[in-house]
């Protein structure tokens, strides 16, 4: 027969568990003075007291039925302080450790014998706590106001957007000199395009009242960007300054409607879209019919830039030849 856990210990555990559960559901300690919390504690303590008295009665009856030797053993146990007993229990040695006798489970039917060691009590206790915690957590999470994933996400999202807006205010803005194609900005560029440009340039920039941007024909080609690599800067230039021929294409940058980095974004989108579009042999593309002239950066057969390619090849070829002969002689 084992001595009962003292009432005080049970009371401390009960108050701890109830407080923990309240905290989990409410996420603050304001409930400490609430009548519901205090009533829960009071009722639990009363129930524990009743349980304790019943236990005492049962123990007295059990004690009467013990043999003299068992009674002595029990009295000895009761004398040791509770925590010492608890400690001893938690780390109680296995039968094998105390008696040297190996505990064996015999399955019988299959002849397999298995070691039968008890798990340490502290370990089993931890297991029990995780089960209780899981149940409380599951209920709190799925049936109460405990977790707010979506609201928390929205909050976080807003903070991030505000931080980006804040950064954008002080971030250096691109100019025609510094503007460069940036593949990371294509997606944002598409958003700007759909908000600001689609009404005139159409779905996927295939042209509407404004020209098709996916073909190799351009109305506005600035002299300084008449090269194979000029396409991106030329787009940036037109979006910044607008078109000199047609005022409906207004100066988005110079007019203060879009800032430099936004123009880099939308230009990156248009550039990538143009690069990715498979053009017909004559440089036209699906959508509105071509307007303007075939651009220097066009890769279609009739492109004037094609003449530059052989010259370049001729320059590099001899160099390679020198390299390989030099390598041959040193070997
Ligand atoms: C109100 C209508 C309208 C809006 C809005 C508009 N465009 Fe245009 N865009 C035009 C017209 C019209 C042209 C042709 C101008 C010309 O004939 O020189 C043009 C020309 C262009 C060109 C040069 C095309 C070429 O072939 O020379 C680019 C690049 C361009 N727009 C980009 C944009 C971008 C980017 C936006 C959004 C930020 C935008 N446009 C918004 C009407 C518009």
Short mmCIF file of C-alpha atoms and ligand atoms in Angstrom, two decimals:
data_model
loop_
_atom_site.label_atom_id
_atom_site.label_comp_id
_atom_site.label_asym_id
_atom_site.label_seq_id
_atom_site.Cartn_x
_atom_site.Cartn_y
_atom_site.Cartn_z
CA UNK A 1 0.00 0.00 0.00
CA UNK A 2 1.25 3.46 -0.93
CA UNK A 3 0.81 6.72 1.00
CA UNK A 4 -1.49 9.27 -0.67
CA UNK A 5 -0.17 12.41 -2.35
CA UNK A 6 -0.61 15.26 0.13
CA UNK A 7 -3.56 17.62 -0.47
CA UNK A 8 -1.26 20.66 -0.82
CA UNK A 9 0.59 19.04 -3.72
CA UNK A 10 -2.64 18.21 -5.55
CA UNK A 11 -3.93 21.72 -4.90
CA UNK A 12 -0.78 23.33 -6.35
CA UNK A 13 -0.99 21.12 -9.45
CA UNK A 14 -4.69 21.90 -9.93
CA UNK A 15 -4.23 25.67 -9.60
CA UNK A 16 -1.25 25.50 -11.98
CA UNK A 17 -3.17 23.54 -14.61
CA UNK A 18 -6.25 25.76 -14.43
CA UNK A 19 -4.16 28.94 -14.65
CA UNK A 20 -2.21 27.49 -17.59
CA UNK A 21 -5.39 26.53 -19.44
CA UNK A 22 -6.92 29.99 -18.89
CA UNK A 23 -3.73 31.64 -20.13
CA UNK A 24 -3.65 29.45 -23.22
CA UNK A 25 -7.17 30.44 -24.18
CA UNK A 26 -6.90 34.14 -23.36
CA UNK A 27 -3.21 34.93 -23.94
CA UNK A 28 -2.97 37.34 -21.00
CA UNK A 29 -3.24 37.30 -17.23
CA UNK A 30 -6.20 39.68 -16.88
CA UNK A 31 -8.38 36.73 -15.85
CA UNK A 32 -6.61 36.37 -12.50
CA UNK A 33 -9.24 38.53 -10.75
CA UNK A 34 -12.23 37.39 -12.82
CA UNK A 35 -15.06 35.67 -10.90
CA UNK A 36 -15.17 32.74 -13.36
CA UNK A 37 -11.51 31.95 -12.80
CA UNK A 38 -11.75 32.30 -9.01
CA UNK A 39 -14.92 30.16 -8.94
CA UNK A 40 -13.21 27.45 -11.02
CA UNK A 41 -10.32 27.39 -8.58
CA UNK A 42 -12.65 27.32 -5.54
CA UNK A 43 -14.78 24.48 -6.92
CA UNK A 44 -11.68 22.47 -7.85
CA UNK A 45 -10.24 22.89 -4.37
CA UNK A 46 -13.51 21.82 -2.73
CA UNK A 47 -13.65 18.74 -4.97
CA UNK A 48 -10.04 17.95 -4.10
CA UNK A 49 -10.81 18.28 -0.37
CA UNK A 50 -13.72 15.85 -0.72
CA UNK A 51 -11.54 13.48 -2.68
CA UNK A 52 -8.88 13.77 -0.02
CA UNK A 53 -11.26 12.90 2.84
CA UNK A 54 -12.66 9.93 0.91
CA UNK A 55 -9.12 8.77 0.21
CA UNK A 56 -8.28 9.05 3.88
CA UNK A 57 -11.28 6.87 4.79
CA UNK A 58 -10.35 4.24 2.23
CA UNK A 59 -6.72 4.28 3.36
CA UNK A 60 -7.75 3.75 6.99
CA UNK A 61 -9.83 0.75 5.97
CA UNK A 62 -7.02 -0.67 3.83
CA UNK A 63 -4.54 -0.12 6.64
CA UNK A 64 -6.65 -2.20 9.02
CA UNK A 65 -6.38 -5.17 6.69
CA UNK A 66 -2.57 -5.06 6.40
CA UNK A 67 -0.32 -7.55 8.11
CA UNK A 68 1.83 -6.27 11.01
CA UNK A 69 4.91 -6.20 8.80
CA UNK A 70 3.14 -4.31 6.00
CA UNK A 71 1.83 -1.81 8.57
CA UNK A 72 5.37 -1.13 9.77
CA UNK A 73 6.57 -0.69 6.19
CA UNK A 74 3.71 1.75 5.49
CA UNK A 75 4.39 3.81 8.60
CA UNK A 76 8.05 4.00 7.61
CA UNK A 77 7.06 5.23 4.16
CA UNK A 78 4.67 7.87 5.51
CA UNK A 79 7.50 9.27 7.65
CA UNK A 80 9.75 10.02 4.69
CA UNK A 81 9.02 13.48 3.24
CA UNK A 82 6.82 13.56 0.12
CA UNK A 83 9.46 14.97 -2.26
CA UNK A 84 12.02 12.36 -1.21
CA UNK A 85 9.46 9.66 -1.89
CA UNK A 86 8.59 11.20 -5.26
CA UNK A 87 12.24 11.43 -6.24
CA UNK A 88 12.85 7.82 -5.21
CA UNK A 89 9.79 6.71 -7.16
CA UNK A 90 10.71 8.54 -10.32
CA UNK A 91 14.14 6.98 -10.42
CA UNK A 92 13.19 3.67 -8.91
CA UNK A 93 15.61 1.04 -10.03
CA UNK A 94 14.38 -1.76 -12.21
CA UNK A 95 14.01 -5.25 -10.90
CA UNK A 96 17.14 -6.24 -12.79
CA UNK A 97 19.17 -3.50 -11.16
CA UNK A 98 18.03 -4.31 -7.64
CA UNK A 99 17.93 -8.11 -7.72
CA UNK A 100 20.16 -8.90 -10.70
CA UNK A 101 17.27 -10.93 -12.03
CA UNK A 102 16.46 -10.27 -15.69
CA UNK A 103 12.73 -9.75 -16.21
CA UNK A 104 11.61 -11.69 -19.26
CA UNK A 105 8.28 -11.79 -21.06
CA UNK A 106 7.57 -15.16 -22.60
CA UNK A 107 5.22 -15.04 -25.54
CA UNK A 108 4.74 -18.79 -25.23
CA UNK A 109 3.16 -19.39 -28.57
CA UNK A 110 6.12 -18.36 -30.71
CA UNK A 111 8.93 -19.10 -28.30
CA UNK A 112 10.22 -15.51 -28.48
CA UNK A 113 11.36 -14.10 -25.17
CA UNK A 114 11.41 -10.37 -24.63
CA UNK A 115 13.07 -8.23 -21.96
CA UNK A 116 10.43 -6.69 -19.69
CA UNK A 117 11.87 -3.52 -18.27
CA UNK A 118 9.58 -0.84 -16.87
CA UNK A 119 9.97 2.63 -18.29
CA UNK A 120 11.14 5.23 -15.74
CA UNK A 121 8.22 7.05 -14.12
CA UNK A 122 9.42 10.53 -15.08
CA UNK A 123 9.40 9.38 -18.69
CA UNK A 124 5.89 7.98 -18.54
CA UNK A 125 4.85 11.19 -16.77
CA UNK A 126 6.20 13.31 -19.62
CA UNK A 127 4.25 11.18 -22.06
CA UNK A 128 1.04 11.75 -20.11
CA UNK A 129 1.66 15.51 -20.02
CA UNK A 130 2.12 15.66 -23.80
CA UNK A 131 -1.22 13.88 -24.31
CA UNK A 132 -3.06 16.27 -21.99
CA UNK A 133 -1.35 19.25 -23.60
CA UNK A 134 -2.24 18.03 -27.09
CA UNK A 135 -5.93 17.72 -26.20
CA UNK A 136 -6.10 21.17 -24.60
CA UNK A 137 -4.17 22.71 -27.49
CA UNK A 138 -6.30 21.03 -30.13
CA UNK A 139 -9.52 22.24 -28.55
CA UNK A 140 -8.15 25.73 -28.00
CA UNK A 141 -6.82 25.93 -31.54
CA UNK A 142 -9.80 24.59 -33.43
CA UNK A 143 -12.75 25.65 -31.29
CA UNK A 144 -11.79 28.91 -29.61
CA UNK A 145 -10.38 32.34 -30.29
CA UNK A 146 -6.88 31.23 -29.31
CA UNK A 147 -5.12 31.39 -32.68
CA UNK A 148 -5.62 33.94 -35.46
CA UNK A 149 -3.41 32.78 -38.29
CA UNK A 150 -5.07 34.76 -41.03
CA UNK A 151 -5.29 37.99 -39.06
CA UNK A 152 -1.69 37.60 -37.92
CA UNK A 153 -0.65 37.04 -41.51
CA UNK A 154 -2.58 40.11 -42.70
CA UNK A 155 -1.02 42.22 -39.96
CA UNK A 156 2.46 41.03 -40.87
CA UNK A 157 1.75 41.60 -44.55
CA UNK A 158 0.67 45.18 -43.92
CA UNK A 159 3.79 45.86 -41.84
CA UNK A 160 5.94 44.52 -44.64
CA UNK A 161 4.16 46.63 -47.25
CA UNK A 162 4.60 49.71 -45.08
CA UNK A 163 8.29 48.93 -44.72
CA UNK A 164 8.64 48.56 -48.47
CA UNK A 165 6.79 51.85 -49.06
CA UNK A 166 9.07 53.51 -46.50
CA UNK A 167 12.15 52.12 -48.22
CA UNK A 168 10.85 53.14 -51.64
CA UNK A 169 10.65 56.75 -50.46
CA UNK A 170 14.37 56.89 -49.71
CA UNK A 171 15.55 54.38 -52.31
CA UNK A 172 17.54 55.95 -55.12
CA UNK A 173 15.39 56.13 -58.24
CA UNK A 174 16.67 54.98 -61.61
CA UNK A 175 17.36 57.53 -64.33
CA UNK A 176 17.93 56.97 -68.04
CA UNK A 177 21.68 56.70 -67.25
CA UNK A 178 21.35 54.07 -64.53
CA UNK A 179 18.28 52.16 -65.77
CA UNK A 180 19.00 48.50 -66.45
CA UNK A 181 16.86 45.50 -67.26
CA UNK A 182 16.08 43.65 -64.02
CA UNK A 183 14.50 40.19 -64.32
CA UNK A 184 13.48 40.29 -60.63
CA UNK A 185 11.20 43.25 -61.33
CA UNK A 186 9.29 41.75 -64.24
CA UNK A 187 6.39 40.52 -62.09
CA UNK A 188 5.92 43.93 -60.42
CA UNK A 189 6.26 45.52 -63.83
CA UNK A 190 3.36 43.46 -65.08
CA UNK A 191 1.19 44.79 -62.25
CA UNK A 192 2.09 48.38 -63.14
CA UNK A 193 1.48 47.62 -66.82
CA UNK A 194 -1.99 46.26 -66.14
CA UNK A 195 -2.88 49.27 -63.98
CA UNK A 196 -1.45 52.04 -66.13
CA UNK A 197 -0.76 50.94 -69.68
CA UNK A 198 -3.15 48.15 -70.60
CA UNK A 199 -6.02 50.49 -71.51
CA UNK A 200 -4.02 51.68 -74.54
CA UNK A 201 -1.53 48.90 -75.22
CA UNK A 202 -3.91 46.01 -74.68
CA UNK A 203 -3.84 42.61 -73.04
CA UNK A 204 -0.27 41.22 -73.06
CA UNK A 205 0.83 44.46 -74.77
CA UNK A 206 -0.40 43.18 -78.13
CA UNK A 207 -1.70 46.61 -79.04
CA UNK A 208 -5.00 48.51 -78.88
CA UNK A 209 -5.02 52.25 -79.51
CA UNK A 210 -1.30 52.18 -78.67
CA UNK A 211 1.11 50.06 -80.73
CA UNK A 212 1.84 46.35 -80.30
CA UNK A 213 4.91 46.04 -78.03
CA UNK A 214 5.65 42.41 -78.75
CA UNK A 215 6.81 42.75 -82.37
CA UNK A 216 10.09 44.01 -83.81
CA UNK A 217 8.66 47.26 -85.13
CA UNK A 218 9.03 50.52 -83.24
CA UNK A 219 7.84 54.04 -83.95
CA UNK A 220 10.06 55.70 -81.39
CA UNK A 221 13.70 54.79 -81.68
CA UNK A 222 16.13 57.28 -80.18
CA UNK A 223 19.37 57.87 -82.04
CA UNK A 224 21.50 57.08 -78.98
CA UNK A 225 19.87 53.66 -78.59
CA UNK A 226 20.18 52.54 -82.19
CA UNK A 227 22.15 49.44 -81.32
CA UNK A 228 21.48 45.78 -80.69
CA UNK A 229 21.51 46.41 -76.94
CA UNK A 230 19.38 49.55 -77.13
CA UNK A 231 15.95 48.04 -76.67
CA UNK A 232 15.60 48.34 -72.91
CA UNK A 233 16.89 51.90 -72.64
CA UNK A 234 14.73 52.89 -75.59
CA UNK A 235 11.60 51.65 -73.81
CA UNK A 236 12.64 53.43 -70.62
CA UNK A 237 13.27 56.62 -72.58
CA UNK A 238 9.84 56.58 -74.23
CA UNK A 239 7.99 55.83 -71.00
CA UNK A 240 9.92 58.58 -69.21
CA UNK A 241 9.63 61.24 -71.92
CA UNK A 242 6.52 60.17 -73.81
CA UNK A 243 6.28 60.25 -77.60
CA UNK A 244 7.13 63.36 -79.58
CA UNK A 245 4.85 62.25 -82.44
CA UNK A 246 1.76 61.41 -80.46
CA UNK A 247 0.85 63.10 -77.20
CA UNK A 248 -1.46 60.29 -76.13
CA UNK A 249 1.71 58.45 -75.11
CA UNK A 250 2.39 60.90 -72.32
CA UNK A 251 5.65 61.41 -70.35
CA UNK A 252 5.05 59.14 -67.36
CA UNK A 253 8.42 59.88 -65.73
CA UNK A 254 8.92 63.54 -66.60
CA UNK A 255 5.25 64.18 -65.83
CA UNK A 256 5.70 62.78 -62.32
CA UNK A 257 3.20 59.96 -62.74
CA UNK A 258 5.68 57.10 -62.29
CA UNK A 259 9.01 57.13 -60.51
CA UNK A 260 12.28 55.88 -62.02
CA UNK A 261 12.20 52.45 -60.40
CA UNK A 262 8.60 51.89 -61.44
CA UNK A 263 9.54 52.69 -65.00
CA UNK A 264 12.42 50.20 -64.76
CA UNK A 265 9.86 47.65 -63.59
CA UNK A 266 7.34 48.23 -66.36
CA UNK A 267 10.13 48.49 -68.95
CA UNK A 268 11.61 45.21 -67.70
CA UNK A 269 8.20 43.60 -68.16
CA UNK A 270 7.83 44.92 -71.72
CA UNK A 271 11.43 44.01 -72.58
CA UNK A 272 11.07 40.45 -71.30
CA UNK A 273 7.71 40.07 -73.03
CA UNK A 274 9.21 41.25 -76.32
CA UNK A 275 12.21 38.92 -75.94
CA UNK A 276 10.00 35.95 -75.15
CA UNK A 277 7.56 36.50 -78.01
CA UNK A 278 8.14 34.26 -80.99
CA UNK A 279 8.03 36.61 -83.98
CA UNK A 280 7.13 35.83 -87.56
CA UNK A 281 9.89 35.83 -90.21
CA UNK A 282 9.13 39.46 -91.07
CA UNK A 283 9.38 40.56 -87.44
CA UNK A 284 5.64 40.93 -86.83
CA UNK A 285 3.93 39.27 -83.88
CA UNK A 286 0.41 38.19 -82.88
CA UNK A 287 -1.86 41.15 -82.12
CA UNK A 288 -2.06 44.58 -83.69
CA UNK A 289 -0.30 45.00 -87.06
CA UNK A 290 3.25 46.38 -86.90
CA UNK A 291 3.75 50.16 -86.77
CA UNK A 292 7.00 52.01 -87.40
CA UNK A 293 10.27 50.48 -88.54
CA UNK A 294 12.13 47.26 -87.92
CA UNK A 295 14.28 47.94 -84.85
CA UNK A 296 18.10 47.62 -84.80
CA UNK A 297 17.79 45.05 -82.00
CA UNK A 298 15.48 42.87 -84.07
CA UNK A 299 16.72 39.34 -84.69
CA UNK A 300 14.54 38.77 -87.74
CA UNK A 301 16.18 38.24 -91.16
CA UNK A 302 15.67 41.77 -92.45
CA UNK A 303 17.19 43.40 -89.37
CA UNK A 304 19.93 45.90 -90.22
CA UNK A 305 21.90 44.82 -87.13
CA UNK A 306 22.55 41.41 -88.74
CA UNK A 307 25.40 42.93 -90.79
CA UNK A 308 27.39 43.59 -87.62
CA UNK A 309 27.59 39.93 -86.71
CA UNK A 310 30.06 38.64 -89.36
CA UNK A 311 32.43 41.56 -88.69
CA UNK A 312 32.50 40.65 -85.04
CA UNK A 313 33.17 37.00 -85.85
CA UNK A 314 36.03 38.01 -88.13
CA UNK A 315 37.68 39.92 -85.30
CA UNK A 316 37.48 37.08 -82.80
CA UNK A 317 38.49 34.25 -85.12
CA UNK A 318 42.20 35.16 -85.65
CA UNK A 319 42.61 35.82 -81.93
CA UNK A 320 41.51 32.29 -81.20
CA UNK A 321 43.94 31.04 -83.83
CA UNK A 322 46.88 32.83 -82.17
CA UNK A 323 45.88 31.40 -78.82
CA UNK A 324 45.82 27.83 -79.99
CA UNK A 325 49.16 28.03 -81.83
CA UNK A 326 50.75 29.63 -78.79
CA UNK A 327 49.45 26.81 -76.67
CA UNK A 328 50.76 24.26 -79.19
CA UNK A 329 54.31 25.67 -79.21
CA UNK A 330 54.60 25.77 -75.43
CA UNK A 331 53.59 22.13 -75.33
C1 LIG B 1 -3.52 56.92 -73.32
C2 LIG B 1 -2.99 55.81 -74.05
C3 LIG B 1 -1.66 55.26 -73.64
C4 LIG B 1 -1.26 54.89 -72.38
C5 LIG B 1 -2.04 54.95 -71.07
C6 LIG B 1 0.07 54.39 -72.53
N1 LIG B 1 0.48 54.46 -73.82
FE1 LIG B 1 2.29 53.90 -74.55
N2 LIG B 1 1.76 54.58 -76.39
C7 LIG B 1 0.53 55.07 -76.73
C8 LIG B 1 0.56 55.46 -78.12
C9 LIG B 1 -0.59 56.04 -78.88
C10 LIG B 1 1.86 55.18 -78.56
C11 LIG B 1 2.42 55.47 -79.96
C12 LIG B 1 3.12 56.75 -79.89
C13 LIG B 1 3.67 57.17 -81.22
O1 LIG B 1 2.96 57.01 -82.22
O2 LIG B 1 4.78 57.70 -81.21
C14 LIG B 1 2.58 54.64 -77.45
C15 LIG B 1 3.90 54.26 -77.49
C16 LIG B 1 4.55 53.58 -76.50
C17 LIG B 1 5.88 53.06 -76.59
C18 LIG B 1 6.77 53.14 -77.80
C19 LIG B 1 6.28 52.18 -78.82
C20 LIG B 1 6.85 52.43 -80.18
O3 LIG B 1 6.56 51.64 -81.06
O4 LIG B 1 7.53 53.43 -80.34
C21 LIG B 1 6.18 52.45 -75.41
C22 LIG B 1 7.46 51.74 -75.04
C23 LIG B 1 5.03 52.64 -74.57
N3 LIG B 1 4.06 53.32 -75.24
C24 LIG B 1 4.95 52.19 -73.30
C25 LIG B 1 3.92 52.48 -72.44
C26 LIG B 1 3.91 52.14 -71.06
C27 LIG B 1 4.96 51.35 -70.32
C28 LIG B 1 2.75 52.64 -70.54
C29 LIG B 1 2.27 52.60 -69.12
C30 LIG B 1 3.14 53.15 -68.12
C31 LIG B 1 2.04 53.28 -71.62
N4 LIG B 1 2.77 53.17 -72.76
C32 LIG B 1 0.82 53.90 -71.48
C33 LIG B 1 -0.57 55.19 -75.91
C34 LIG B 1 -0.56 54.99 -74.54
#
